[in-house]
Amino acid sequence: MTTVALTPAEFVNQFYPNFWWVPAGVLAAALAIKLPSIIRLWKDPMLRAVGGLLLLACAVFVFVAPSTIARVNRLTGVANFSGPWVYSLLTAFCAFCLLLIISWRNGLSDRSERTRRAMRGVVAVYSGVIVAMWVLFALADVPVERLRDLDTYYANTPYMREMIVLYLLAHTVAALVTNGLIWNWVRTDGLDSLLRWGLKFLGVGYAAQLLFDAAKISAVVARWTGRDVDWLSTAVAPPLACLSAVLIAVGFILPHAGQYLHGRWHVRLALHELRPLYLLMRTVNGGEGVPFLLRATPELRLVRRETFIRDVLLPLARHIDEDRRERFHDAALALGHPPDLAKALAATAAILDAADTRSRSREDGTGARDTTDLLREIGAVSRALRRTEDLRAIRALARDHTDGRSLTG
């Protein structure tokens, strides 16, 4: 049995009927991931705009699928009704991207006349393009239903020809302007790394859109000159459209999702860092810790853990021997630790001693000291608790010093 290798065009043609559901599924998944944040922070206009953009992009790929095109044509009773409908969605998507980039770059607080004029101009021009496309479609004679090659099949048909040129021109201009705005923005100094990466994804996505436009325009122009390179429109343009949509979705989501994940990571890291000190304070508190809450968020767990540590540490501080803490500090410096680490190690060693003293005496301490620094540096103290070898060496050297020997050996 002989297996015939498919050319790239044949491969795309084979999977064309279901090809469009891949980016639609990716965009729907991205929208589903983003939806909780959009609902929770509904007052954030940028989040709403990103959600609307994802929804519109998803709609484009749902309605451009051949099965959807045929169904819409049957429901409306108009052959090729899906043509101007899909073109309108795509044109609206282009306008939406332009508006989002303008408002995102200039900031939502920017109410300058120049910004407002630019946004009004985008809305007016692209609304006019959509209206003009429907008028041209109504004037055109397009009786033969085309599910895949509407652009090239009717490239020489009066009014339909103008509608196709109009949508391709509007799409190309939007991609060029947006691409220019994005790459100028990427070169701006002081951008957040996540924002810069998001803009790079957007830039590559809009570059793919320009390649999509080039393939479509070349196929249409070829029809005008009597040649047939329809494969550019039906086999080259679709993968470029899918790649562009996914990259644009990633570009708009990455800065927002990245900041969210970055914040969550820092919360979980803080919880992990405070665990040693939390376990020590549980021991001091007779084994009782923070009551478990099934639906507590990481942020709430962090606040409750910090509060518990400070509540237990405050009375324990009365058992801290300041003289011994100073000896621990001198010992840490003598062992070559940097000043900040030496301070944290000394405080940790003093807390361990205070916990031992309290467990033996079971009496209230009499020490009086300013606990502000200690309560503020619980993170550094908790990290120092993991350095068991350093703590052991510091306590041994401080004990030697107490017995009359020099810290330097």
CSV table of C-alpha atoms in Angstrom, one decimal:
chain,number,residue,atom,x,y,z
A,1,MET,CA,0.0,0.0,0.0
A,2,THR,CA,1.5,3.3,-1.1
A,3,THR,CA,1.2,6.4,1.1
A,4,VAL,CA,1.2,9.7,-0.9
A,5,ALA,CA,2.7,12.6,0.9
A,6,LEU,CA,0.4,15.6,1.1
A,7,THR,CA,1.5,19.1,0.1
A,8,PRO,CA,0.9,21.8,2.7
A,9,ALA,CA,-2.0,23.1,0.6
A,10,GLU,CA,-3.5,19.6,0.3
A,11,PHE,CA,-3.1,19.1,4.1
A,12,VAL,CA,-5.0,22.3,4.9
A,13,ASN,CA,-7.7,21.5,2.3
A,14,GLN,CA,-8.2,18.1,3.9
A,15,PHE,CA,-8.8,19.5,7.4
A,16,TYR,CA,-10.4,22.8,6.3
A,17,PRO,CA,-14.0,22.0,7.4
A,18,ASN,CA,-12.8,21.5,11.1
A,19,PHE,CA,-9.7,23.7,10.9
A,20,TRP,CA,-11.5,26.8,12.4
A,21,TRP,CA,-12.6,25.1,15.5
A,22,VAL,CA,-9.0,24.8,16.8
A,23,PRO,CA,-8.5,28.6,17.3
A,24,ALA,CA,-12.1,29.0,18.4
A,25,GLY,CA,-11.5,26.4,21.1
A,26,VAL,CA,-8.3,28.1,22.2
A,27,LEU,CA,-9.9,31.5,22.4
A,28,ALA,CA,-12.9,30.1,24.3
A,29,ALA,CA,-10.6,28.4,26.8
A,30,ALA,CA,-8.7,31.7,27.2
A,31,LEU,CA,-12.0,33.5,27.8
A,32,ALA,CA,-13.1,30.9,30.3
A,33,ILE,CA,-9.8,31.3,32.2
A,34,LYS,CA,-10.2,35.1,32.2
A,35,LEU,CA,-13.9,35.1,33.0
A,36,PRO,CA,-13.6,34.8,36.9
A,37,SER,CA,-11.3,37.8,37.0
A,38,ILE,CA,-13.6,39.8,34.6
A,39,ILE,CA,-16.7,39.0,36.8
A,40,ARG,CA,-14.8,39.7,40.1
A,41,LEU,CA,-13.3,43.0,38.8
A,42,TRP,CA,-16.2,44.0,36.5
A,43,LYS,CA,-15.6,47.7,37.1
A,44,ASP,CA,-12.1,47.5,35.5
A,45,PRO,CA,-12.8,48.7,31.9
A,46,MET,CA,-9.6,47.1,30.6
A,47,LEU,CA,-10.6,43.7,31.8
A,48,ARG,CA,-14.0,44.1,30.2
A,49,ALA,CA,-12.4,45.2,27.0
A,50,VAL,CA,-10.1,42.1,26.9
A,51,GLY,CA,-13.1,39.9,27.6
A,52,GLY,CA,-15.0,41.5,24.7
A,53,LEU,CA,-12.1,41.1,22.4
A,54,LEU,CA,-11.7,37.4,23.1
A,55,LEU,CA,-15.5,36.9,22.7
A,56,LEU,CA,-15.4,38.7,19.3
A,57,ALA,CA,-12.4,36.8,18.1
A,58,CYS,CA,-14.0,33.5,19.1
A,59,ALA,CA,-17.2,34.5,17.2
A,60,VAL,CA,-15.2,35.2,14.1
A,61,PHE,CA,-13.8,31.7,14.0
A,62,VAL,CA,-17.1,30.1,14.9
A,63,PHE,CA,-18.9,31.9,12.0
A,64,VAL,CA,-16.1,31.3,9.5
A,65,ALA,CA,-16.3,27.5,9.8
A,66,PRO,CA,-17.9,26.1,6.6
A,67,SER,CA,-20.6,24.2,8.6
A,68,THR,CA,-21.6,27.5,10.4
A,69,ILE,CA,-21.6,29.4,7.1
A,70,ALA,CA,-24.0,26.9,5.5
A,71,ARG,CA,-26.3,27.0,8.5
A,72,VAL,CA,-26.4,30.8,8.7
A,73,ASN,CA,-27.2,30.9,4.9
A,74,ARG,CA,-30.0,28.4,5.4
A,75,LEU,CA,-31.5,30.2,8.4
A,76,THR,CA,-31.5,33.6,6.6
A,77,GLY,CA,-32.6,32.2,3.3
A,78,VAL,CA,-30.0,34.3,1.5
A,79,ALA,CA,-27.2,32.7,-0.4
A,80,ASN,CA,-23.8,33.9,0.9
A,81,PHE,CA,-25.3,35.9,3.7
A,82,SER,CA,-22.4,34.7,5.9
A,83,GLY,CA,-20.0,36.6,3.7
A,84,PRO,CA,-20.8,40.2,4.8
A,85,TRP,CA,-21.6,38.8,8.3
A,86,VAL,CA,-18.1,37.3,8.8
A,87,TYR,CA,-16.5,40.4,7.2
A,88,SER,CA,-18.4,42.6,9.6
A,89,LEU,CA,-17.2,40.6,12.6
A,90,LEU,CA,-13.7,40.7,11.3
A,91,THR,CA,-13.9,44.5,10.7
A,92,ALA,CA,-15.3,45.0,14.2
A,93,PHE,CA,-12.5,42.9,15.6
A,94,CYS,CA,-9.9,45.1,13.9
A,95,ALA,CA,-11.6,48.3,15.2
A,96,PHE,CA,-11.8,46.8,18.7
A,97,CYS,CA,-8.1,46.0,18.7
A,98,LEU,CA,-7.2,49.5,17.6
A,99,LEU,CA,-9.4,51.0,20.3
A,100,LEU,CA,-8.0,48.7,23.0
A,101,ILE,CA,-4.4,49.5,22.0
A,102,ILE,CA,-5.0,53.3,22.0
A,103,SER,CA,-6.7,53.2,25.4
A,104,TRP,CA,-4.3,50.7,26.9
A,105,ARG,CA,-1.2,52.7,25.8
A,106,ASN,CA,-2.5,56.2,26.7
A,107,GLY,CA,-4.1,55.0,30.0
A,108,LEU,CA,-7.7,55.0,31.0
A,109,SER,CA,-7.2,58.3,32.8
A,110,ASP,CA,-6.1,60.0,29.6
A,111,ARG,CA,-9.0,62.3,28.5
A,112,SER,CA,-7.0,64.4,26.0
A,113,GLU,CA,-8.8,65.7,22.9
A,114,ARG,CA,-6.3,63.9,20.7
A,115,THR,CA,-7.1,60.5,22.3
A,116,ARG,CA,-10.8,61.1,22.1
A,117,ARG,CA,-10.6,62.2,18.5
A,118,ALA,CA,-8.6,59.1,17.6
A,119,MET,CA,-11.0,56.8,19.2
A,120,ARG,CA,-14.0,58.5,17.6
A,121,GLY,CA,-12.3,58.4,14.3
A,122,VAL,CA,-11.8,54.6,14.6
A,123,VAL,CA,-15.4,54.0,15.5
A,124,ALA,CA,-16.7,56.3,12.7
A,125,VAL,CA,-14.5,54.8,9.9
A,126,TYR,CA,-15.0,51.2,10.8
A,127,SER,CA,-18.8,51.6,11.4
A,128,GLY,CA,-19.0,53.2,8.0
A,129,VAL,CA,-17.0,50.3,6.4
A,130,ILE,CA,-19.4,47.8,7.9
A,131,VAL,CA,-22.5,49.7,6.6
A,132,ALA,CA,-20.9,50.1,3.2
A,133,MET,CA,-20.2,46.4,3.0
A,134,TRP,CA,-23.8,45.5,3.6
A,135,VAL,CA,-25.0,48.0,1.0
A,136,LEU,CA,-22.6,46.6,-1.6
A,137,PHE,CA,-23.7,43.1,-0.8
A,138,ALA,CA,-27.4,44.0,-1.2
A,139,LEU,CA,-26.5,45.5,-4.7
A,140,ALA,CA,-24.5,42.4,-5.8
A,141,ASP,CA,-25.8,39.4,-7.6
A,142,VAL,CA,-24.3,36.4,-5.8
A,143,PRO,CA,-26.7,33.4,-6.3
A,144,VAL,CA,-24.1,30.6,-6.0
A,145,GLU,CA,-23.3,29.6,-2.4
A,146,ARG,CA,-19.5,29.5,-1.7
A,147,LEU,CA,-18.4,28.1,1.6
A,148,ARG,CA,-14.6,28.5,1.2
A,149,ASP,CA,-13.7,30.7,-1.7
A,150,LEU,CA,-16.2,33.5,-1.7
A,151,ASP,CA,-13.4,36.1,-2.1
A,152,THR,CA,-11.9,34.7,-5.2
A,153,TYR,CA,-15.0,33.2,-6.8
A,154,TYR,CA,-16.7,36.6,-6.8
A,155,ALA,CA,-13.5,38.7,-7.2
A,156,ASN,CA,-14.8,40.1,-10.6
A,157,THR,CA,-18.5,40.4,-9.7
A,158,PRO,CA,-19.8,44.0,-9.6
A,159,TYR,CA,-20.4,45.4,-6.1
A,160,MET,CA,-19.2,42.1,-4.6
A,161,ARG,CA,-15.7,43.0,-5.9
A,162,GLU,CA,-15.9,46.4,-4.1
A,163,MET,CA,-17.1,44.8,-0.9
A,164,ILE,CA,-14.2,42.3,-0.9
A,165,VAL,CA,-11.7,45.1,-1.6
A,166,LEU,CA,-13.2,47.3,1.2
A,167,TYR,CA,-12.9,44.6,3.8
A,168,LEU,CA,-9.4,43.6,2.9
A,169,LEU,CA,-8.3,47.3,2.8
A,170,ALA,CA,-9.9,48.0,6.2
A,171,HIS,CA,-8.3,44.9,7.7
A,172,THR,CA,-4.8,45.7,6.2
A,173,VAL,CA,-4.9,49.3,7.4
A,174,ALA,CA,-5.9,48.3,10.9
A,175,ALA,CA,-3.2,45.7,11.0
A,176,LEU,CA,-0.6,48.2,9.8
A,177,VAL,CA,-1.6,50.9,12.2
A,178,THR,CA,-1.9,48.6,15.2
A,179,ASN,CA,1.4,46.9,14.4
A,180,GLY,CA,3.1,50.3,14.2
A,181,LEU,CA,1.7,51.4,17.5
A,182,ILE,CA,2.7,48.2,19.2
A,183,TRP,CA,6.3,48.1,18.1
A,184,ASN,CA,6.8,51.8,18.9
A,185,TRP,CA,5.4,51.0,22.4
A,186,VAL,CA,7.8,48.0,22.8
A,187,ARG,CA,10.7,50.3,22.3
A,188,THR,CA,9.6,52.5,25.2
A,189,ASP,CA,11.9,52.5,28.2
A,190,GLY,CA,10.7,51.3,31.6
A,191,LEU,CA,8.0,48.8,30.5
A,192,ASP,CA,7.0,46.0,32.8
A,193,SER,CA,8.6,42.7,31.6
A,194,LEU,CA,5.1,41.0,31.3
A,195,LEU,CA,3.7,44.0,29.4
A,196,ARG,CA,6.7,44.0,27.0
A,197,TRP,CA,6.3,40.2,26.3
A,198,GLY,CA,2.6,40.7,25.8
A,199,LEU,CA,3.3,43.5,23.3
A,200,LYS,CA,5.8,41.2,21.4
A,201,PHE,CA,3.1,38.5,21.1
A,202,LEU,CA,0.7,41.1,19.8
A,203,GLY,CA,3.3,42.4,17.3
A,204,VAL,CA,4.0,38.9,15.9
A,205,GLY,CA,0.2,38.3,15.8
A,206,TYR,CA,-0.5,41.4,13.8
A,207,ALA,CA,2.5,40.6,11.5
A,208,ALA,CA,0.8,37.3,10.8
A,209,GLN,CA,-2.4,39.3,10.0
A,210,LEU,CA,-0.5,41.3,7.4
A,211,LEU,CA,0.7,38.0,5.8
A,212,PHE,CA,-2.9,36.9,5.9
A,213,ASP,CA,-3.9,40.1,4.0
A,214,ALA,CA,-1.1,39.7,1.5
A,215,ALA,CA,-2.2,36.1,0.7
A,216,LYS,CA,-5.9,37.2,0.3
A,217,ILE,CA,-5.1,40.2,-1.8
A,218,SER,CA,-2.7,38.3,-4.0
A,219,ALA,CA,-5.3,35.7,-4.7
A,220,VAL,CA,-8.0,38.3,-5.6
A,221,VAL,CA,-5.7,40.4,-7.8
A,222,ALA,CA,-4.6,37.2,-9.6
A,223,ARG,CA,-8.3,36.6,-10.4
A,224,TRP,CA,-8.5,40.1,-11.9
A,225,THR,CA,-5.6,39.3,-14.2
A,226,GLY,CA,-7.1,36.0,-15.3
A,227,ARG,CA,-4.8,33.7,-13.2
A,228,ASP,CA,-5.8,31.2,-10.5
A,229,VAL,CA,-3.8,31.1,-7.3
A,230,ASP,CA,-6.8,30.5,-5.1
A,231,TRP,CA,-4.7,28.2,-2.9
A,232,LEU,CA,-3.2,31.4,-1.3
A,233,SER,CA,-6.7,32.3,-0.1
A,234,THR,CA,-7.9,28.8,0.9
A,235,ALA,CA,-4.7,27.1,2.0
A,236,VAL,CA,-2.2,29.7,3.1
A,237,ALA,CA,-4.4,32.4,4.7
A,238,PRO,CA,-6.4,30.1,7.1
A,239,PRO,CA,-3.3,28.9,9.1
A,240,LEU,CA,-2.1,32.5,9.3
A,241,ALA,CA,-5.4,33.7,10.6
A,242,CYS,CA,-5.4,31.0,13.3
A,243,LEU,CA,-1.9,31.7,14.3
A,244,SER,CA,-2.6,35.5,14.4
A,245,ALA,CA,-5.7,35.0,16.6
A,246,VAL,CA,-4.0,32.8,19.1
A,247,LEU,CA,-0.9,35.2,19.4
A,248,ILE,CA,-3.1,38.2,19.8
A,249,ALA,CA,-5.2,36.5,22.5
A,250,VAL,CA,-1.9,35.6,24.3
A,251,GLY,CA,-0.7,39.1,23.9
A,252,PHE,CA,-3.7,40.7,25.5
A,253,ILE,CA,-4.0,38.1,28.3
A,254,LEU,CA,-0.4,37.7,29.3
A,255,PRO,CA,0.1,41.1,31.1
A,256,HIS,CA,-3.1,40.7,33.1
A,257,ALA,CA,-2.8,36.9,33.8
A,258,GLY,CA,0.9,37.3,34.4
A,259,GLN,CA,0.4,39.9,37.1
A,260,TYR,CA,-2.3,37.8,38.7
A,261,LEU,CA,-0.1,34.7,38.8
A,262,HIS,CA,2.9,36.7,39.9
A,263,GLY,CA,0.8,38.0,42.9
A,264,ARG,CA,-0.4,34.5,43.7
A,265,TRP,CA,3.1,33.2,43.6
A,266,HIS,CA,4.3,35.8,46.0
A,267,VAL,CA,1.5,35.0,48.4
A,268,ARG,CA,2.3,31.3,48.3
A,269,LEU,CA,6.0,32.0,48.7
A,270,ALA,CA,5.3,34.1,51.7
A,271,LEU,CA,3.2,31.3,53.2
A,272,HIS,CA,6.0,28.9,52.6
A,273,GLU,CA,8.6,31.2,54.1
A,274,LEU,CA,6.5,31.8,57.3
A,275,ARG,CA,6.0,28.1,57.9
A,276,PRO,CA,9.1,27.4,60.1
A,277,LEU,CA,8.2,30.4,62.4
A,278,TYR,CA,4.5,29.4,62.4
A,279,LEU,CA,5.4,25.8,63.5
A,280,LEU,CA,7.6,27.2,66.3
A,281,MET,CA,4.9,29.6,67.5
A,282,ARG,CA,2.4,26.7,67.5
A,283,THR,CA,4.8,24.8,69.8
A,284,VAL,CA,5.1,27.9,72.1
A,285,ASN,CA,1.2,28.1,72.0
A,286,GLY,CA,0.8,24.6,73.3
A,287,GLY,CA,0.3,23.0,69.9
A,288,GLU,CA,-2.7,25.2,68.9
A,289,GLY,CA,-2.4,27.0,65.6
A,290,VAL,CA,-4.7,28.8,63.1
A,291,PRO,CA,-8.1,27.1,62.8
A,292,PHE,CA,-8.5,25.5,59.4
A,293,LEU,CA,-11.0,27.1,57.0
A,294,LEU,CA,-11.9,25.0,54.0
A,295,ARG,CA,-12.6,27.9,51.6
A,296,ALA,CA,-9.9,30.3,52.8
A,297,THR,CA,-8.0,32.0,50.0
A,298,PRO,CA,-4.2,32.0,50.0
A,299,GLU,CA,-4.3,35.8,50.8
A,300,LEU,CA,-6.6,35.1,53.8
A,301,ARG,CA,-4.4,32.3,55.0
A,302,LEU,CA,-1.3,34.5,54.8
A,303,VAL,CA,-3.0,37.3,56.9
A,304,ARG,CA,-4.2,34.8,59.5
A,305,ARG,CA,-0.8,33.2,59.7
A,306,GLU,CA,1.0,36.5,60.1
A,307,THR,CA,-1.5,37.6,62.8
A,308,PHE,CA,-1.1,34.4,64.7
A,309,ILE,CA,2.7,34.6,64.7
A,310,ARG,CA,2.6,38.2,65.9
A,311,ASP,CA,0.0,37.4,68.6
A,312,VAL,CA,2.2,34.6,70.0
A,313,LEU,CA,5.5,36.4,69.5
A,314,LEU,CA,4.5,39.5,71.4
A,315,PRO,CA,4.2,37.9,74.9
A,316,LEU,CA,7.2,35.6,74.1
A,317,ALA,CA,9.4,38.7,73.5
A,318,ARG,CA,9.3,39.4,77.2
A,319,HIS,CA,11.5,36.3,77.7
A,320,ILE,CA,14.2,37.5,75.2
A,321,ASP,CA,17.5,38.3,76.9
A,322,GLU,CA,18.9,41.4,75.2
A,323,ASP,CA,22.4,40.7,76.3
A,324,ARG,CA,22.3,37.2,74.8
A,325,ARG,CA,20.8,38.6,71.6
A,326,GLU,CA,23.7,41.0,71.3
A,327,ARG,CA,26.2,38.2,71.8
A,328,PHE,CA,24.4,36.2,69.1
A,329,HIS,CA,24.7,39.2,66.8
A,330,ASP,CA,28.4,39.6,67.5
A,331,ALA,CA,28.9,35.9,67.0
A,332,ALA,CA,27.1,36.0,63.6
A,333,LEU,CA,29.2,38.9,62.4
A,334,ALA,CA,32.4,37.1,63.7
A,335,LEU,CA,31.4,34.1,61.5
A,336,GLY,CA,31.3,36.3,58.4
A,337,HIS,CA,27.5,36.7,57.9
A,338,PRO,CA,26.3,40.0,56.3
A,339,PRO,CA,24.8,42.5,58.7
A,340,ASP,CA,21.2,41.9,57.7
A,341,LEU,CA,21.5,38.2,57.9
A,342,ALA,CA,23.4,38.5,61.2
A,343,LYS,CA,20.6,40.5,62.6
A,344,ALA,CA,18.0,38.0,61.6
A,345,LEU,CA,20.1,35.0,62.9
A,346,ALA,CA,20.6,36.8,66.2
A,347,ALA,CA,16.9,37.5,66.6
A,348,THR,CA,16.1,33.9,65.7
A,349,ALA,CA,18.5,32.5,68.2
A,350,ALA,CA,17.1,34.8,70.9
A,351,ILE,CA,13.6,33.7,70.1
A,352,LEU,CA,14.6,30.0,70.4
A,353,ASP,CA,16.2,30.7,73.7
A,354,ALA,CA,13.1,32.6,74.9
A,355,ALA,CA,10.9,29.6,73.8
A,356,ASP,CA,13.2,27.3,75.8
A,357,THR,CA,13.1,29.6,78.8
A,358,ARG,CA,9.3,30.0,78.7
A,359,SER,CA,8.8,26.2,78.4
A,360,ARG,CA,10.9,25.6,81.5
A,361,SER,CA,9.7,28.4,83.7
A,362,ARG,CA,6.0,28.7,82.6
A,363,GLU,CA,6.2,32.2,84.0
A,364,ASP,CA,5.6,35.6,82.4
A,365,GLY,CA,8.9,37.2,81.4
A,366,THR,CA,10.0,40.5,82.8
A,367,GLY,CA,12.0,41.8,79.9
A,368,ALA,CA,10.9,45.1,78.3
A,369,ARG,CA,12.0,45.8,74.8
A,370,ASP,CA,10.8,47.5,71.6
A,371,THR,CA,9.3,44.6,69.6
A,372,THR,CA,8.5,46.8,66.5
A,373,ASP,CA,11.5,45.5,64.5
A,374,LEU,CA,11.0,41.9,65.6
A,375,LEU,CA,7.3,41.9,64.6
A,376,ARG,CA,8.1,43.6,61.3
A,377,GLU,CA,10.9,41.1,60.4
A,378,ILE,CA,9.0,37.8,60.9
A,379,GLY,CA,9.8,36.8,57.3
A,380,ALA,CA,13.5,37.2,57.8
A,381,VAL,CA,13.4,35.4,61.2
A,382,SER,CA,11.4,32.5,59.6
A,383,ARG,CA,13.9,32.1,56.8
A,384,ALA,CA,16.7,32.1,59.3
A,385,LEU,CA,15.1,29.2,61.2
A,386,ARG,CA,15.9,27.0,58.2
A,387,ARG,CA,19.6,27.7,58.7
A,388,THR,CA,20.0,25.2,61.5
A,389,GLU,CA,23.8,24.8,61.1
A,390,ASP,CA,24.4,28.6,61.2
A,391,LEU,CA,22.2,28.9,64.3
A,392,ARG,CA,24.0,26.1,66.0
A,393,ALA,CA,27.4,27.7,65.3
A,394,ILE,CA,26.2,31.1,66.5
A,395,ARG,CA,24.8,29.8,69.7
A,396,ALA,CA,27.9,27.7,70.4
A,397,LEU,CA,30.2,30.7,69.7
A,398,ALA,CA,28.1,33.0,71.9
A,399,ARG,CA,28.2,30.4,74.7
A,400,ASP,CA,32.0,30.2,74.3
A,401,HIS,CA,32.1,34.0,74.6
A,402,THR,CA,30.0,33.8,77.8
A,403,ASP,CA,32.6,31.3,79.2
A,404,GLY,CA,35.3,33.9,78.7
A,405,ARG,CA,36.8,33.0,75.4
A,406,SER,CA,37.2,35.5,72.5
A,407,LEU,CA,34.7,35.6,69.6
A,408,THR,CA,37.5,35.4,67.1
A,409,GLY,CA,38.6,32.1,68.4
